[in-house]
Short mmCIF file of C-alpha atoms in Angstrom, two decimals:
data_model
loop_
_atom_site.label_atom_id
_atom_site.label_comp_id
_atom_site.label_asym_id
_atom_site.label_seq_id
_atom_site.Cartn_x
_atom_site.Cartn_y
_atom_site.Cartn_z
CA MET A 53 126.12 214.11 71.14
CA ILE A 54 124.04 211.72 72.58
CA GLN A 55 125.64 209.00 69.58
CA LEU A 56 129.09 210.31 69.97
CA ARG A 57 128.85 209.97 73.79
CA THR A 58 127.14 205.76 72.92
CA ILE A 59 130.83 205.80 70.54
CA LEU A 60 133.29 207.40 73.64
CA THR A 61 131.04 204.54 76.17
CA VAL A 62 131.82 201.71 73.65
CA PHE A 63 135.52 202.21 74.13
CA HIS A 64 135.36 201.79 77.75
CA THR A 65 132.33 200.75 79.08
CA PRO A 66 131.17 198.90 76.41
CA GLN A 67 128.11 196.89 78.30
CA ARG A 68 126.86 199.94 79.60
CA ALA A 69 126.66 201.48 75.54
CA PHE A 70 125.05 198.50 74.42
CA GLN A 71 122.62 198.55 77.39
CA ALA A 72 121.74 202.18 76.26
CA LEU A 73 121.00 200.71 73.06
CA LEU A 74 118.96 198.00 73.98
CA ASP A 75 116.59 200.50 76.07
CA ARG A 76 116.02 203.30 74.24
CA PRO A 77 113.15 203.17 71.74
CA ARG A 78 114.48 204.64 68.39
CA PRO A 79 118.10 204.05 68.70
CA ARG A 80 119.99 205.83 66.28
CA ALA A 81 123.56 203.78 63.75
CA LEU A 82 124.16 207.46 61.25
CA VAL A 83 126.46 208.53 63.56
CA ALA A 84 128.71 205.57 63.83
CA VAL A 85 127.96 204.78 59.89
CA LEU A 86 128.57 208.08 59.48
CA LEU A 87 132.03 208.50 61.36
CA LEU A 88 133.46 204.79 59.64
CA ILE A 89 132.72 206.10 55.78
CA VAL A 90 135.07 209.03 56.45
CA VAL A 91 137.70 206.93 57.76
CA GLY A 92 137.28 204.07 55.18
CA LEU A 93 137.32 207.87 53.21
CA ALA A 94 140.26 209.15 54.31
CA VAL A 95 142.16 206.05 54.26
CA ASN A 96 141.46 205.55 50.67
CA ALA A 97 142.02 208.87 49.88
CA THR A 98 146.12 207.96 51.46
CA ILE A 99 146.39 205.27 49.75
CA SER A 100 145.31 207.03 46.60
CA ALA A 101 148.07 210.28 47.57
CA ARG A 102 150.84 207.19 47.97
CA ILE A 103 150.88 205.69 44.24
CA ASP A 104 153.92 205.87 42.42
CA ARG A 105 152.85 207.75 39.67
CA GLU A 106 156.56 206.36 37.73
CA ALA A 107 154.77 202.65 38.51
CA GLN A 108 151.27 203.29 37.08
CA VAL A 109 152.85 204.16 33.91
CA ARG A 110 154.48 201.67 33.34
CA LEU A 111 151.66 199.40 34.26
CA THR A 112 149.20 201.35 32.04
CA ALA A 113 152.07 201.47 29.35
CA GLN A 114 152.42 197.66 29.63
CA GLU A 115 149.11 196.83 30.05
CA LEU A 116 148.22 199.06 26.03
CA VAL A 117 151.42 197.42 24.30
CA ALA A 118 149.85 194.70 24.95
CA GLU A 119 146.51 195.80 23.48
CA PRO A 120 145.94 194.88 19.92
CA GLY A 121 148.03 196.93 17.12
CA GLY A 122 149.19 199.14 19.73
CA LYS A 123 151.39 201.40 19.28
CA VAL A 124 150.94 204.46 21.58
CA SER A 125 152.83 207.61 22.19
CA GLU A 126 153.78 208.53 25.74
CA THR A 127 151.16 211.45 26.41
CA GLU A 128 148.81 208.72 25.82
CA ILE A 129 150.35 206.71 27.57
CA LYS A 130 150.41 209.51 30.39
CA LYS A 131 146.62 210.79 30.23
CA GLU A 132 145.62 206.48 30.09
CA ALA A 133 147.47 206.30 33.78
CA VAL A 134 146.78 209.66 35.48
CA ARG A 135 142.74 208.66 34.28
CA ALA A 136 143.29 205.05 35.39
CA LEU A 137 144.81 206.96 38.91
CA ASN A 138 141.66 208.66 39.25
CA VAL A 139 139.01 206.04 37.74
CA ARG A 140 140.86 204.00 40.79
CA ARG A 141 140.46 206.88 43.73
CA ILE A 142 136.27 207.09 42.37
CA VAL A 143 136.35 203.43 42.91
CA GLY A 144 138.18 203.11 46.28
CA TYR A 145 135.39 205.70 47.42
CA VAL A 146 132.14 203.60 46.32
CA PHE A 147 133.24 201.21 47.66
CA VAL A 148 133.55 202.50 51.07
CA VAL A 149 130.52 204.20 50.88
CA VAL A 150 128.44 201.23 50.04
CA VAL A 151 130.41 198.49 51.55
CA ILE A 152 130.50 200.23 55.95
CA PRO A 153 126.46 199.75 55.52
CA PHE A 154 126.83 196.14 54.18
CA MET A 155 129.22 195.26 56.39
CA THR A 156 127.07 196.74 59.48
CA LEU A 157 124.01 195.10 57.86
CA ALA A 158 125.27 191.26 58.27
CA LEU A 159 127.07 192.16 61.85
CA ALA A 160 123.25 193.48 62.54
CA ILE A 161 121.21 190.05 61.30
CA LEU A 162 124.11 187.64 62.88
CA PHE A 163 123.19 189.61 66.17
CA TRP A 164 119.82 189.54 65.24
CA LEU A 165 118.93 185.93 64.34
CA PRO A 166 119.77 184.35 67.87
CA GLY A 167 118.22 187.97 69.54
CA ARG A 168 114.58 186.26 68.17
CA PHE A 169 115.60 183.26 70.64
CA SER A 170 116.57 185.31 73.45
CA LYS A 171 114.18 186.72 76.56
CA GLN A 172 114.69 190.24 74.96
CA ARG A 173 113.54 190.53 71.56
CA VAL A 174 115.56 192.95 70.15
CA SER A 175 114.07 194.54 66.83
CA PHE A 176 115.82 194.95 63.59
CA LYS A 177 116.81 198.27 63.91
CA THR A 178 118.41 198.33 67.15
CA SER A 179 120.25 194.94 66.05
CA TYR A 180 121.57 197.18 62.97
CA SER A 181 122.43 200.14 65.29
CA ILE A 182 124.14 197.92 68.00
CA ALA A 183 126.23 196.31 65.04
CA ALA A 184 127.66 200.11 63.01
CA HIS A 185 128.90 200.60 67.41
CA LEU A 186 130.60 196.49 67.33
CA TRP A 187 132.46 198.00 64.55
CA LEU A 188 133.93 200.68 65.90
CA PRO A 189 136.99 198.56 66.29
CA TYR A 190 137.68 198.16 62.05
CA GLY A 191 137.34 202.01 62.41
CA LEU A 192 139.91 203.11 64.61
CA ARG A 193 142.02 199.76 63.41
CA GLN A 194 141.77 201.86 59.93
CA LEU A 195 142.69 205.38 61.43
CA ILE A 196 145.35 203.74 62.73
CA SER A 197 146.71 202.99 59.36
CA ILE A 198 146.74 206.03 58.03
CA PRO A 199 149.83 207.59 60.00
CA VAL A 200 151.63 203.68 59.35
CA ILE A 201 150.71 204.49 55.23
CA LEU A 202 151.85 207.61 54.88
CA THR A 203 155.91 206.00 56.28
CA TYR A 204 155.91 204.34 53.45
CA PRO A 205 157.15 206.71 50.72
CA SER A 206 155.51 205.53 47.77
CA LEU A 207 153.06 202.47 46.27
CA ASP A 208 152.85 200.29 43.95
CA PRO A 209 149.74 200.68 41.91
CA LEU A 210 149.66 196.90 42.23
CA GLN A 211 150.23 196.18 45.87
CA THR A 212 147.63 198.36 48.21
CA GLU A 213 146.28 195.71 50.38
CA ASN A 214 146.90 194.74 53.51
CA LEU A 215 149.60 197.84 54.22
CA PHE A 216 148.71 198.13 57.98
CA LYS A 217 149.63 194.62 59.56
CA THR A 218 148.03 193.62 62.86
CA ASP A 219 147.18 189.79 62.77
CA LEU A 220 149.68 187.73 64.51
CA GLY A 221 150.40 185.71 61.45
CA SER A 222 152.52 188.87 60.37
CA LEU A 223 155.46 188.18 62.83
CA ILE A 224 154.81 184.35 63.30
CA PRO A 225 154.49 181.79 60.46
CA VAL A 226 152.38 179.87 62.14
CA PRO A 227 149.25 177.51 60.96
CA GLY A 228 146.18 179.90 62.92
CA ALA A 229 148.59 183.01 63.55
CA ALA A 230 146.36 184.79 61.07
CA LEU A 231 143.21 184.86 63.43
CA ILE A 232 145.07 186.22 65.95
CA ASP A 233 143.84 189.98 65.94
CA PRO A 234 143.64 192.54 68.39
CA PHE A 235 140.83 194.23 66.36
CA TRP A 236 138.57 191.37 65.63
CA ILE A 237 139.30 190.10 68.89
CA TRP A 238 137.64 193.09 70.79
CA THR A 239 134.76 192.63 67.66
CA ALA A 240 133.68 189.00 68.89
CA VAL A 241 134.38 190.62 72.50
CA LEU A 242 132.14 193.32 72.49
CA LEU A 243 129.37 191.41 70.26
CA ALA A 244 129.23 188.90 72.98
CA LEU A 245 129.05 191.59 75.99
CA ALA A 246 126.01 193.29 73.37
CA GLY A 247 124.60 189.92 73.27
CA ARG A 248 124.41 189.58 77.29
CA ALA A 249 123.19 193.19 77.31
CA ALA A 250 120.10 191.64 74.97
CA GLY A 251 119.81 189.15 77.55
CA TRP A 252 121.17 186.22 75.42
CA LYS A 253 122.98 182.62 78.23
CA THR A 254 126.66 183.12 78.75
CA TRP A 255 127.11 180.09 76.25
CA LYS A 256 124.99 181.47 73.30
CA SER A 257 127.69 184.98 73.62
CA VAL A 258 130.77 182.94 73.76
CA LEU A 259 129.50 181.69 70.88
CA MET A 260 128.40 184.05 69.07
CA GLY A 261 131.40 185.66 69.62
CA VAL A 262 133.61 182.81 68.57
CA ILE A 263 131.54 182.91 65.48
CA VAL A 264 131.93 185.84 64.80
CA TRP A 265 135.95 186.06 65.32
CA LEU A 266 135.87 183.40 63.21
CA ILE A 267 134.68 184.84 60.30
CA LEU A 268 136.46 187.63 60.53
CA GLY A 269 139.76 185.94 61.00
CA PHE A 270 139.33 184.44 57.88
CA VAL A 271 137.41 187.34 55.68
CA GLY A 272 139.11 190.44 57.38
CA ARG A 273 142.23 190.27 54.95
CA ALA A 274 139.04 191.68 52.78
CA LEU A 275 138.66 194.38 54.40
CA VAL A 276 141.98 195.64 55.35
#
């Protein structure tokens, strides 16, 4: 219950949530990480269910024909297409389970390193817990993407990324507009607030927030 309460608090009084994590002798990240994983699995399942099976059959046929000596029966093509879809689904699930903890670890390191030089030394375990909660806007973004993905009548198996665009660059083709994404900015602001709660100076909190925003702005497309 305490972990769920902390997750909810991040959305309306984030600095209070981060202060609670810093003050807690044994901060936990399990519920936040599991929540992110569950949402990621749901997104993968939604995308897998929307993939056009006929398009996958055509793609598989092209791949098999391109192989040496390859005349393949229609039955074999369909079986191989089903296998490809199943492999794709499983790989997607494994990707989510592996990448979410890794994403949390990467953000934890970014938060922990400056904390080594602040008044309030933050342990790596606490940094990991804070990082898990910093990813909650990303989790919300993924959750919101599900009803959007469901509006697609079908998906081409080669075009299943960036189905839910939230950055300004998707509306206005201006250089740098892709950096203006409310979810990445939200994450950066949360990190700055967490830094202030940890005793960082204002300039350090703002600087780290900007760094995280720029990193997410440039590499975030690989996560959505």
